[in-house]
Short mmCIF file of C-alpha atoms in Angstrom, two decimals:
data_model
loop_
_atom_site.label_atom_id
_atom_site.label_comp_id
_atom_site.label_asym_id
_atom_site.label_seq_id
_atom_site.Cartn_x
_atom_site.Cartn_y
_atom_site.Cartn_z
CA MET A 1 21.24 42.65 -58.10
CA SER A 2 24.25 44.86 -58.80
CA ALA A 3 27.89 43.78 -58.55
CA GLU A 4 28.41 45.97 -55.48
CA GLN A 5 25.53 44.23 -53.68
CA ASP A 6 26.96 40.81 -54.58
CA LYS A 7 30.33 41.77 -53.13
CA ALA A 8 28.72 43.16 -49.94
CA GLN A 9 26.66 40.01 -49.52
CA ALA A 10 29.69 37.79 -50.05
CA SER A 11 31.68 39.75 -47.47
CA THR A 12 28.98 39.34 -44.80
CA GLY A 13 28.59 35.61 -45.51
CA SER A 14 24.82 35.74 -46.11
CA LEU A 15 23.37 33.37 -48.71
CA ARG A 16 20.29 33.53 -50.85
CA PHE A 17 18.76 30.60 -52.75
CA PRO A 18 18.87 30.24 -55.63
CA PRO A 19 21.60 30.12 -56.69
CA PHE A 20 22.70 27.19 -54.46
CA PRO A 21 26.18 27.36 -52.97
CA ARG A 22 28.88 25.20 -54.41
CA PRO A 23 29.83 22.08 -52.40
CA PRO A 24 33.18 22.06 -50.63
CA SER A 25 36.14 20.51 -52.31
CA GLY A 26 36.14 16.70 -52.20
CA VAL A 27 32.37 16.46 -51.62
CA SER A 28 29.97 15.27 -54.29
CA ILE A 29 26.19 15.57 -54.19
CA THR A 30 24.12 12.64 -55.48
CA PRO A 31 20.79 13.55 -57.06
CA PHE A 32 17.79 11.92 -55.42
CA ALA A 33 16.89 10.12 -58.67
CA GLU A 34 20.25 8.34 -58.60
CA PHE A 35 20.25 7.60 -54.85
CA LYS A 36 20.13 3.91 -53.84
CA GLU A 37 19.24 3.00 -50.28
CA ARG A 38 21.76 0.75 -48.55
CA GLY A 39 21.42 -0.79 -45.14
CA ILE A 40 23.76 -1.76 -42.34
CA LYS A 41 26.18 -4.61 -42.84
CA LYS A 42 24.79 -7.69 -41.12
CA HIS A 43 28.06 -9.29 -39.98
CA CYS A 44 30.65 -6.77 -38.87
CA GLY A 45 32.53 -9.03 -36.47
CA LEU A 46 32.29 -9.34 -32.73
CA ASN A 47 34.56 -6.44 -31.74
CA ASN A 48 34.40 -4.40 -34.95
CA PRO A 49 32.41 -1.16 -35.20
CA GLU A 50 29.09 -1.16 -37.00
CA ILE A 51 29.34 -0.11 -40.67
CA ASP A 52 26.99 0.12 -43.61
CA THR A 53 27.31 -1.72 -46.92
CA GLU A 54 29.56 1.05 -48.26
CA GLY A 55 32.00 0.50 -45.41
CA ILE A 56 31.14 3.78 -43.68
CA ARG A 57 30.87 3.69 -39.90
CA THR A 58 27.38 4.38 -38.57
CA VAL A 59 26.59 7.24 -36.22
CA ALA A 60 25.36 6.34 -32.72
CA ILE A 61 22.01 7.71 -31.61
CA ARG A 62 22.58 10.27 -28.89
CA ILE A 63 19.85 9.20 -26.49
CA ALA A 64 20.77 8.60 -22.87
CA ASP A 65 18.48 5.64 -22.24
CA TYR A 66 18.74 4.03 -25.70
CA ASP A 67 19.83 0.38 -25.61
CA ARG A 68 20.84 -1.09 -28.95
CA ASP A 69 20.54 -4.65 -27.67
CA ARG A 70 16.89 -4.07 -26.79
CA ASP A 71 15.99 -2.52 -30.12
CA TYR A 72 14.26 -4.55 -32.79
CA CYS A 73 12.68 -4.04 -36.19
CA LYS A 74 9.26 -2.47 -35.82
CA THR A 75 8.24 -2.68 -39.50
CA ARG A 76 7.84 -5.52 -41.95
CA SER A 77 10.86 -6.39 -44.07
CA ILE A 78 11.92 -9.04 -46.57
CA PHE A 79 14.20 -10.59 -43.97
CA GLN A 80 11.48 -11.41 -41.44
CA GLN A 81 10.77 -14.88 -42.79
CA GLU A 82 14.45 -15.82 -43.04
CA THR A 83 15.46 -14.47 -39.64
CA PRO A 84 12.31 -14.18 -37.50
CA HIS A 85 12.63 -11.83 -34.56
CA ILE A 86 11.80 -13.08 -31.09
CA LYS A 87 10.53 -10.25 -28.94
CA ARG A 88 12.30 -10.21 -25.62
CA THR A 89 10.46 -9.79 -22.35
CA PHE A 90 11.86 -7.19 -20.00
CA THR A 91 11.72 -8.04 -16.33
CA ARG A 92 13.52 -6.58 -13.36
CA PRO A 93 15.93 -8.82 -11.47
CA PRO A 94 14.15 -10.25 -8.41
CA ALA A 95 17.16 -9.33 -6.27
CA MET A 96 16.34 -5.64 -6.74
CA SER A 97 12.66 -5.92 -5.87
CA LYS A 98 13.09 -4.44 -2.39
CA GLU A 99 14.96 -1.38 -3.64
CA TRP A 100 13.07 -0.56 -6.79
CA TRP A 101 12.68 3.07 -5.73
CA ASN A 102 16.46 3.60 -5.97
CA GLU A 103 16.41 2.62 -9.63
CA TRP A 104 13.43 4.86 -10.28
CA LYS A 105 15.10 7.76 -8.50
CA VAL A 106 18.20 7.53 -10.71
CA GLU A 107 16.23 7.42 -13.97
CA GLU A 108 13.51 9.85 -12.91
CA PRO A 109 15.01 13.03 -14.45
CA LYS A 110 15.07 11.30 -17.85
CA ARG A 111 11.38 10.41 -17.78
CA ARG A 112 9.96 13.62 -19.13
CA VAL A 113 6.95 14.20 -21.30
CA TYR A 114 7.97 16.09 -24.42
CA ARG A 115 4.66 17.78 -24.83
CA SER A 116 2.79 20.71 -23.39
CA TYR A 117 -0.44 20.21 -21.49
CA ASP A 118 -3.02 22.66 -22.76
CA VAL A 119 -4.71 24.54 -19.92
CA SER A 120 -7.88 24.71 -22.00
CA ILE A 121 -8.27 20.93 -21.63
CA ASP A 122 -10.33 19.74 -18.69
CA PRO A 123 -8.12 19.00 -15.63
CA SER A 124 -9.58 15.51 -15.31
CA ASN A 125 -8.51 14.66 -18.86
CA ARG A 126 -5.06 16.11 -18.27
CA LEU A 127 -4.60 13.98 -15.16
CA THR A 128 -5.79 10.88 -17.03
CA ASP A 129 -3.27 11.50 -19.83
CA ALA A 130 -0.50 12.07 -17.31
CA SER A 131 -1.29 8.82 -15.50
CA ARG A 132 -1.01 6.87 -18.76
CA GLU A 133 2.30 8.50 -19.64
CA PHE A 134 3.57 7.86 -16.12
CA SER A 135 2.73 4.17 -16.42
CA GLU A 136 4.06 3.77 -19.96
CA SER A 137 7.38 5.43 -19.14
CA ARG A 138 7.94 2.69 -16.52
CA ARG A 139 6.60 -0.32 -18.37
CA HIS A 140 9.96 -2.14 -18.18
CA VAL A 141 10.95 -1.19 -14.62
CA TRP A 142 7.92 -2.14 -12.53
CA PRO A 143 8.98 -4.23 -9.52
CA PRO A 144 8.23 -7.95 -9.73
CA MET A 145 5.44 -9.58 -7.79
CA HIS A 146 6.10 -10.28 -4.13
CA ASN A 147 3.82 -12.37 -1.91
CA LYS A 148 1.15 -12.48 -4.65
CA THR A 149 1.01 -8.68 -4.81
CA SER A 150 3.06 -6.03 -6.56
CA ILE A 151 3.51 -2.29 -6.78
CA ARG A 152 2.01 -2.44 -10.27
CA ASP A 153 -1.16 -3.89 -8.76
CA MET A 154 -1.30 -1.01 -6.29
CA TRP A 155 -0.96 1.43 -9.17
CA VAL A 156 -4.00 -0.14 -10.84
CA GLN A 157 -5.90 -0.05 -7.55
CA PHE A 158 -5.05 3.63 -7.12
CA CYS A 159 -6.27 4.39 -10.64
CA LEU A 160 -9.53 2.59 -9.92
CA PHE A 161 -9.93 4.39 -6.60
CA SER A 162 -9.25 7.88 -7.99
CA GLY A 163 -11.29 7.41 -11.17
CA LEU A 164 -8.30 7.36 -13.53
CA GLN A 165 -9.49 3.97 -14.79
CA PHE A 166 -12.97 2.62 -15.32
CA GLU A 167 -14.02 0.01 -12.78
CA HIS A 168 -16.23 -2.60 -14.39
CA PRO A 169 -19.28 -3.51 -12.32
CA ILE A 170 -19.62 -7.04 -11.02
CA TRP A 171 -22.97 -8.60 -11.89
CA GLN A 172 -24.70 -11.94 -12.32
CA ARG A 173 -27.59 -12.72 -14.63
CA THR A 174 -30.56 -14.33 -12.95
CA ASP A 175 -32.56 -14.88 -16.14
CA ARG A 176 -30.03 -17.29 -17.62
CA PRO A 177 -28.86 -20.74 -16.51
CA ALA A 178 -25.67 -20.89 -14.51
CA PRO A 179 -22.53 -21.69 -16.53
CA PRO A 180 -21.29 -25.29 -16.31
CA ASP A 181 -18.62 -26.21 -13.82
CA ASP A 182 -15.26 -25.84 -15.53
CA ASP A 183 -13.11 -27.31 -12.77
CA ASP A 184 -12.07 -30.26 -14.93
CA ASP A 185 -11.16 -27.94 -17.77
CA SER A 186 -8.80 -25.91 -15.61
CA ASP A 187 -6.19 -28.67 -15.83
CA PRO A 188 -4.16 -28.30 -19.05
CA GLU A 189 -3.95 -32.11 -19.37
CA ASN A 190 -7.74 -32.40 -19.46
CA GLN A 191 -8.28 -29.63 -21.98
CA SER A 192 -9.03 -30.41 -25.57
CA PRO A 193 -6.71 -29.03 -28.28
CA GLN A 194 -9.41 -26.60 -29.39
CA ALA A 195 -9.88 -25.27 -25.84
CA ALA A 196 -6.15 -24.97 -25.27
CA ASP A 197 -5.71 -22.89 -28.43
CA GLN A 198 -8.43 -20.43 -27.48
CA PRO A 199 -7.11 -17.11 -26.14
CA LYS A 200 -7.53 -16.46 -22.45
CA LYS A 201 -10.08 -13.96 -21.30
CA ARG A 202 -8.82 -10.51 -20.45
CA VAL A 203 -8.50 -9.94 -16.73
CA ILE A 204 -10.82 -7.16 -15.57
CA MET A 205 -9.39 -5.20 -12.67
CA HIS A 206 -11.64 -4.21 -9.79
CA MET A 207 -11.42 -3.65 -6.08
CA PRO A 208 -10.54 -6.85 -4.19
CA TYR A 209 -13.49 -6.43 -1.84
CA ALA A 210 -15.71 -4.16 -3.90
CA VAL A 211 -18.87 -6.13 -3.19
CA TRP A 212 -17.51 -8.64 -0.66
CA GLY A 213 -18.12 -11.61 -2.92
CA GLU A 214 -21.74 -10.73 -3.72
CA PRO A 215 -22.22 -9.62 -7.35
CA GLN A 216 -25.26 -7.58 -8.17
CA LYS A 217 -28.17 -9.58 -9.54
CA VAL A 218 -29.56 -8.42 -12.90
CA ASP A 219 -32.25 -9.95 -15.09
CA SER A 220 -32.00 -8.07 -18.38
CA ASP A 221 -29.63 -6.35 -20.78
CA GLU A 222 -31.12 -3.02 -19.77
CA ALA A 223 -30.12 -3.66 -16.16
CA VAL A 224 -26.56 -4.42 -17.26
CA ARG A 225 -26.38 -1.20 -19.26
CA ALA A 226 -27.72 0.67 -16.23
CA LEU A 227 -24.87 -0.74 -14.13
CA TYR A 228 -22.31 0.42 -16.67
CA ASP A 229 -23.91 3.86 -16.93
CA ALA A 230 -23.87 4.22 -13.16
CA ALA A 231 -20.23 3.10 -13.02
CA SER A 232 -19.31 5.62 -15.71
CA ASP A 233 -21.04 8.48 -13.88
CA ARG A 234 -19.41 7.42 -10.63
CA ARG A 235 -15.97 7.46 -12.25
CA VAL A 236 -16.46 10.99 -13.61
CA LYS A 237 -17.54 12.32 -10.22
CA THR A 238 -14.76 10.47 -8.38
CA LEU A 239 -12.06 11.79 -10.71
CA ALA A 240 -13.36 15.36 -10.51
CA SER A 241 -13.41 15.16 -6.72
CA PHE A 242 -9.86 13.81 -6.65
CA VAL A 243 -8.54 16.59 -8.89
CA THR A 244 -10.23 19.18 -6.71
CA ASP A 245 -8.66 17.87 -3.47
CA PRO A 246 -5.92 15.29 -4.15
CA ALA A 247 -4.62 15.55 -0.57
CA HIS A 248 -7.92 14.29 0.83
CA GLY A 249 -8.12 11.51 -1.74
CA THR A 250 -4.56 10.46 -0.96
CA ALA A 251 -5.29 10.38 2.77
CA VAL A 252 -8.34 8.18 2.23
CA PHE A 253 -6.49 5.80 -0.08
CA LEU A 254 -3.49 5.46 2.26
CA SER A 255 -5.61 4.90 5.37
CA SER A 256 -9.18 3.60 5.45
CA HIS A 257 -9.16 2.26 1.88
CA MET A 258 -5.99 0.21 2.37
CA ILE A 259 -7.43 -1.14 5.63
CA ASP A 260 -10.79 -2.05 4.06
CA GLN A 261 -9.14 -3.76 1.09
CA ALA A 262 -6.67 -5.65 3.34
CA PHE A 263 -3.59 -4.10 1.71
CA ILE A 264 -2.11 -3.31 5.13
CA PHE A 265 -1.30 -6.98 5.67
CA TYR A 266 1.48 -6.83 3.06
CA ASN A 267 4.58 -5.21 4.51
CA HIS A 268 6.13 -4.30 1.15
CA LEU A 269 3.01 -2.26 0.31
CA LEU A 270 3.11 -0.20 3.50
CA ASP A 271 6.15 1.79 2.40
CA GLY A 272 6.00 1.00 -1.33
CA THR A 273 2.58 2.55 -1.94
CA PRO A 274 3.47 6.00 -0.51
CA ARG A 275 6.70 5.94 -2.54
CA LEU A 276 4.70 5.16 -5.69
CA LEU A 277 2.30 8.06 -5.17
CA ARG A 278 5.21 10.39 -4.40
CA PHE A 279 6.80 9.51 -7.76
CA PHE A 280 3.49 10.14 -9.53
CA TYR A 281 2.88 13.50 -7.91
CA ASP A 282 6.46 14.63 -8.61
CA PHE A 283 5.91 13.57 -12.22
CA ILE A 284 2.81 15.76 -12.41
CA LEU A 285 4.52 18.84 -11.00
CA ARG A 286 7.75 18.37 -12.96
CA ASN A 287 5.92 18.17 -16.29
CA ASN A 288 3.55 21.07 -15.54
CA VAL A 289 0.41 19.02 -16.01
CA PHE A 290 -1.37 21.71 -13.99
CA ARG A 291 -0.27 25.30 -14.27
CA GLU A 292 -3.14 26.63 -12.20
CA PRO A 293 -1.77 27.62 -8.76
CA LYS A 294 -4.73 26.12 -6.91
CA LEU A 295 -4.36 22.72 -8.59
CA ARG A 296 -0.58 22.66 -8.14
CA SER A 297 -0.87 23.47 -4.44
CA GLY A 298 -3.34 20.60 -4.07
CA PHE A 299 -0.79 18.08 -5.34
CA GLU A 300 1.91 19.65 -3.20
CA ARG A 301 -0.27 18.95 -0.16
CA ALA A 302 -0.81 15.42 -1.46
CA ILE A 303 2.97 14.94 -1.45
CA GLU A 304 3.01 15.91 2.22
CA VAL A 305 0.40 13.24 2.97
CA ALA A 306 2.42 10.64 1.05
CA ASP A 307 5.55 11.57 3.02
CA ARG A 308 3.70 11.12 6.30
CA ALA A 309 2.29 7.82 5.12
CA PHE A 310 5.79 6.58 4.29
CA VAL A 311 6.63 6.91 8.00
CA GLU A 312 3.34 6.04 9.67
CA LEU A 313 1.98 3.18 7.56
CA PRO A 314 4.90 0.86 8.42
CA ALA A 315 4.59 2.06 12.02
CA THR A 316 1.04 0.67 12.20
CA ALA A 317 2.41 -2.84 11.69
CA ALA A 318 5.21 -2.21 14.19
CA LEU A 319 2.73 -1.07 16.85
CA ALA A 320 0.56 -4.13 16.29
CA ARG A 321 3.58 -6.31 17.05
CA ALA A 322 4.86 -4.24 19.98
CA LEU A 323 1.67 -3.94 22.03
CA PRO A 324 0.81 -5.28 24.50
CA ASP A 325 4.37 -5.16 25.82
CA LYS A 326 5.82 -7.28 28.62
CA PHE A 327 4.69 -4.82 31.28
CA SER A 328 1.09 -4.95 30.06
CA VAL A 329 1.18 -8.75 29.85
CA GLY A 330 2.49 -8.88 33.40
CA CYS A 331 -0.24 -6.53 34.63
CA THR A 332 -2.90 -8.60 32.86
CA LYS A 333 -1.79 -11.63 34.88
CA ALA A 334 -1.37 -9.69 38.13
CA PHE A 335 -4.72 -7.88 37.82
CA PRO A 336 -7.09 -10.37 36.15
CA GLN A 337 -10.63 -9.60 35.19
CA PRO A 338 -13.21 -10.06 37.95
CA THR A 339 -14.40 -13.64 38.22
CA ALA A 340 -17.91 -14.53 37.19
CA ASP A 341 -20.74 -14.85 39.66
CA PRO A 342 -20.69 -18.25 41.46
CA VAL A 343 -24.19 -19.03 40.23
CA ASP A 344 -23.06 -18.42 36.63
CA ALA A 345 -20.01 -20.59 37.17
CA ILE A 346 -22.20 -23.46 38.38
CA ASN A 347 -24.50 -23.08 35.39
CA VAL A 348 -21.52 -23.50 33.09
CA LEU A 349 -20.91 -26.95 34.61
CA LEU A 350 -24.48 -28.08 34.17
CA LYS A 351 -25.90 -29.78 31.14
CA GLY A 352 -29.64 -30.33 31.28
CA GLY A 353 -29.61 -30.14 35.10
CA ALA A 354 -26.84 -32.76 35.53
CA VAL A 355 -23.24 -32.14 36.51
CA LEU A 356 -20.78 -33.11 33.80
CA ALA A 357 -19.33 -35.96 35.81
CA GLU A 358 -19.68 -38.34 32.91
CA ASP A 359 -17.38 -36.18 30.79
CA ILE A 360 -14.47 -36.57 33.22
CA SER A 361 -12.38 -39.71 32.91
CA ALA A 362 -9.89 -40.84 35.50
CA ASP A 363 -7.52 -41.92 32.75
CA GLU A 364 -7.09 -38.30 31.67
CA TRP A 365 -4.93 -37.61 34.72
CA GLY A 366 -2.16 -39.74 33.25
CA PRO A 367 -0.32 -42.73 34.70
CA THR A 368 0.78 -42.65 38.32
CA ASP A 369 2.24 -45.20 40.73
CA GLY A 370 1.19 -43.47 43.93
CA TRP A 371 2.67 -40.57 45.86
CA ASP A 372 6.14 -42.05 45.85
CA GLY A 373 6.28 -42.64 42.09
CA PRO A 374 7.14 -40.15 39.37
CA SER A 375 4.30 -38.16 37.83
CA THR A 376 4.07 -36.90 34.24
CA ALA A 377 2.11 -33.81 35.27
CA GLN A 378 4.12 -30.57 35.33
CA TRP A 379 3.09 -29.38 38.77
CA ASP A 380 6.07 -27.07 39.22
CA SER A 381 5.90 -25.29 35.83
CA GLN A 382 5.76 -21.52 36.24
CA GLU A 383 5.15 -18.77 33.74
CA THR A 384 7.57 -15.90 33.31
CA ASP A 385 7.01 -13.07 35.76
CA TYR A 386 7.39 -10.06 33.47
CA LEU A 387 6.73 -7.53 36.24
CA ALA A 388 9.64 -8.84 38.28
CA GLU A 389 11.80 -8.95 35.16
CA ILE A 390 11.12 -5.28 34.34
CA LEU A 391 10.62 -3.65 37.75
CA GLY A 392 12.46 -5.99 40.05
CA ASP A 393 10.99 -8.28 42.69
CA GLU A 394 10.42 -5.59 45.31
CA ALA A 395 8.86 -3.01 42.97
CA ALA A 396 6.67 -5.66 41.35
CA CYS A 397 5.38 -6.73 44.76
CA ASP A 398 4.72 -3.11 45.78
CA LEU A 399 2.81 -2.53 42.54
CA GLN A 400 0.42 -5.41 43.20
CA LEU A 401 -0.10 -4.30 46.81
CA SER A 402 -0.50 -0.58 46.09
CA TYR A 403 -2.79 -0.72 43.04
CA THR A 404 -5.98 -2.46 42.06
CA ARG A 405 -7.86 -2.94 38.83
CA GLY A 406 -10.21 -0.09 37.93
CA THR A 407 -12.13 0.96 34.83
CA THR A 408 -11.84 -1.04 31.63
CA GLU A 409 -12.24 0.87 28.37
CA ARG A 410 -12.33 -0.35 24.77
CA SER A 411 -11.82 2.55 22.40
CA MET A 412 -9.66 4.28 19.81
CA ARG A 413 -7.26 6.85 21.23
CA ARG A 414 -4.73 9.21 19.70
CA ILE A 415 -1.13 9.40 20.94
CA ALA A 416 -0.88 12.91 22.38
CA ASP A 417 2.58 12.79 23.95
CA VAL A 418 5.39 10.38 24.81
CA LYS A 419 7.46 11.12 27.91
CA PRO A 420 10.63 9.35 29.05
CA PRO A 421 10.80 7.44 32.34
CA VAL A 422 10.85 9.43 35.58
CA ALA A 423 11.77 8.35 39.09
CA SER A 424 8.17 8.48 40.28
CA ALA A 425 6.92 5.96 37.71
CA PHE A 426 8.00 2.70 39.31
CA ALA A 427 11.72 3.35 39.80
CA GLY A 428 12.06 5.12 36.48
CA ARG A 429 11.82 1.96 34.37
CA LEU A 430 8.67 2.76 32.40
CA ALA A 431 7.81 5.47 29.90
CA ARG A 432 4.54 7.39 29.99
CA VAL A 433 2.29 7.81 26.98
CA GLU A 434 -0.59 10.28 27.04
CA LEU A 435 -3.58 9.05 25.05
CA ALA A 436 -6.35 11.45 24.03
CA PRO A 437 -9.88 10.31 23.10
CA TRP A 438 -10.58 9.84 19.39
CA PRO A 439 -14.30 9.07 19.23
CA ASP A 440 -16.00 8.56 15.88
CA TYR A 441 -12.67 8.29 14.08
CA HIS A 442 -14.73 6.45 11.48
CA PRO A 443 -18.44 7.34 11.74
CA PHE A 444 -20.64 4.32 12.14
CA ASP A 445 -22.86 3.58 9.15
CA PRO A 446 -25.37 0.69 9.38
CA ALA A 447 -25.28 0.38 5.58
CA ASP A 448 -21.49 0.06 5.51
CA ASN A 449 -20.55 -3.22 3.86
CA ILE A 450 -17.40 -3.38 5.98
CA GLY A 451 -19.50 -3.87 9.09
CA GLU A 452 -19.31 -1.99 12.36
CA ARG A 453 -16.02 -0.14 12.68
CA ILE A 454 -13.99 -1.52 15.53
CA TYR A 455 -13.72 0.94 18.43
CA SER A 456 -15.65 3.65 16.59
CA ARG A 457 -17.74 3.96 19.76
CA PRO A 458 -16.06 3.71 23.19
CA GLU A 459 -17.22 0.94 25.51
CA VAL A 460 -16.54 1.45 29.22
CA ASP A 461 -16.89 -0.93 32.16
CA GLY A 462 -16.74 1.32 35.18
CA ASN A 463 -16.44 5.10 35.28
CA ALA A 464 -17.91 6.33 31.99
CA ALA A 465 -16.26 9.74 32.42
CA CYS A 466 -12.87 8.19 31.65
CA ALA A 467 -13.79 7.91 27.97
CA THR A 468 -13.74 11.71 27.62
CA LYS A 469 -10.45 12.33 29.44
CA ASP A 470 -6.79 11.80 28.65
CA ILE A 471 -5.16 8.75 30.20
CA VAL A 472 -1.52 7.95 30.99
CA LEU A 473 -0.33 4.63 29.62
CA LEU A 474 2.77 2.89 31.01
CA VAL A 475 4.96 1.05 28.50
CA GLU A 476 8.54 -0.11 28.23
CA PRO A 477 11.00 2.52 26.95
CA ALA A 478 11.86 0.37 23.91
CA VAL A 479 8.19 0.35 22.92
CA ALA A 480 7.79 4.07 23.56
CA ASP A 481 10.51 4.78 20.98
CA ARG A 482 8.27 3.27 18.29
CA LEU A 483 5.26 5.43 19.09
CA ILE A 484 4.55 8.41 16.84
CA VAL A 485 2.59 11.36 18.18
CA GLY A 486 -0.72 11.73 16.36
CA MET A 487 -1.22 8.10 15.43
CA GLY A 488 -4.22 6.19 16.74
CA ILE A 489 -4.26 2.89 18.59
CA GLY A 490 -7.40 0.96 19.37
CA GLY A 491 -7.49 -1.55 22.16
CA THR A 492 -8.57 -2.38 25.67
CA TRP A 493 -7.19 -0.05 28.34
CA VAL A 494 -7.25 -1.05 32.01
CA GLN A 495 -6.92 1.47 34.81
CA LEU A 496 -4.63 0.92 37.80
CA VAL A 497 -6.18 2.71 40.77
CA PRO A 498 -4.12 3.30 43.94
CA THR A 499 -5.51 1.50 46.96
CA ASP A 500 -4.64 4.58 48.99
CA SER A 501 -5.84 7.84 47.44
CA THR A 502 -2.79 9.63 48.83
CA GLN A 503 -0.33 7.52 46.85
CA GLY A 504 -0.64 9.47 43.60
CA ALA A 505 -2.29 9.42 40.21
CA ASP A 506 -3.67 6.38 38.46
CA TYR A 507 -2.09 4.70 35.44
CA TRP A 508 -3.27 2.50 32.60
CA TYR A 509 -1.93 -0.53 30.74
CA VAL A 510 -2.84 -2.30 27.49
CA GLU A 511 -4.83 -5.47 27.94
CA ALA A 512 -5.49 -6.03 24.22
CA MET A 513 -4.37 -4.31 21.03
CA LYS A 514 -6.64 -4.64 18.00
CA LYS A 515 -5.97 -1.79 15.60
CA SER A 516 -3.52 1.00 14.78
CA ILE A 517 -4.15 3.81 12.29
CA PRO A 518 -2.07 6.72 10.95
CA SER A 519 -2.54 10.27 12.16
CA TYR A 520 -4.06 11.39 8.84
CA TYR A 521 -6.75 8.68 8.92
CA THR A 522 -9.67 9.77 6.74
CA CYS A 523 -12.75 7.97 5.49
#
């Protein structure tokens, strides 16, 4: 290289190696052969900055969620025997268990996957990898257990349902003797030292009511392998189906599956489970697990289902507590079911052809000193008149005189519309709810291990045509505010028919409430 080229290169600041540039003034370079590794000073003082053994201050790691207090040595060292490390367990404070989603929402932008999902990989495998990374990124922030259940348990149940995890079959060998009763060994005081030192068996997760307490009977190793092969094939098909239509799978999980597995009886799961799935689906879209437009749109629709479930799943429990309301209870007392036939009533009192006179004791009436003495029987006790409380005495009396009990229907109906009170509906004190038929909301299957679905087939005592028409239900305004259009309620509906056909339309009230389901109910 000529001198002119060296000057031109020096003027532009470009460097070529070799030769290496000279170090700045005051800086010395130590050859690697002479370098000696030195660690961090162990005792720097309580309020002093951290320094190394040369007295140089250490540089902080620039990671947003890095916690020095939670860090520990992850490799073997010569100091392990002198100062053994006790691994700390990370648990969330129980006081924050009801608002765990707020903590997740704050930290969510930081939970990113620093990798690229290859579109050439099968979508099922990509979703499986994403589910593991989603779970691992939250391993220290899962909410604690509440009422023997937790959000972490629901995550495992969702993975089993969607095929993200393998569900081990439940079986029992019939060709081997039953294991001995280990009830006495369950008490730690009764266990031998050898038994106490043995590691506990790994808990195998499965559906709570997968086989309803009846494991499959097998009599050979080949039959056991066949069960595992069938479970493996079922998982592959289930996962592929979920990836193809995640919205449908989400609707099934957040409706019929939660009902069948009795998850709906835990209030913290009714709103917590939709929140959990919403976080998972946002995680999938944010990290571009699926770049195919069709697959991405499927999870976008699944988010819409989760958002609806967040509103309607808690509403199912609220409806179960709100119905029947006071008006319906009052109507049930004012318009009782028809009495049985007198002949049937007499047969109830007969036992082998003899009247049950011997079963009646005079002492059961309680002590009495005659008509002039005090009696312990509450002859004047009266039940609350809800109709008079809601409508007033005059309107309640007119209702009982102007209407009579009509058709009784037991079915599942969908809330079609909710209208505020009007002057014509008993002095404007009751709201009107239009209920549309919802037959076969869950098709009846004789082989279903859940049993016959309640109200899957309407049962009518009276005019059978009522089961195919809309009905108008009268409820209190406070109860009407809790109703959500589209949701389903299953119960016993009783018709109020005017005694005079010129008085107007008929109305219905709730005699019994047995089930409420969300609008997206799918099986």
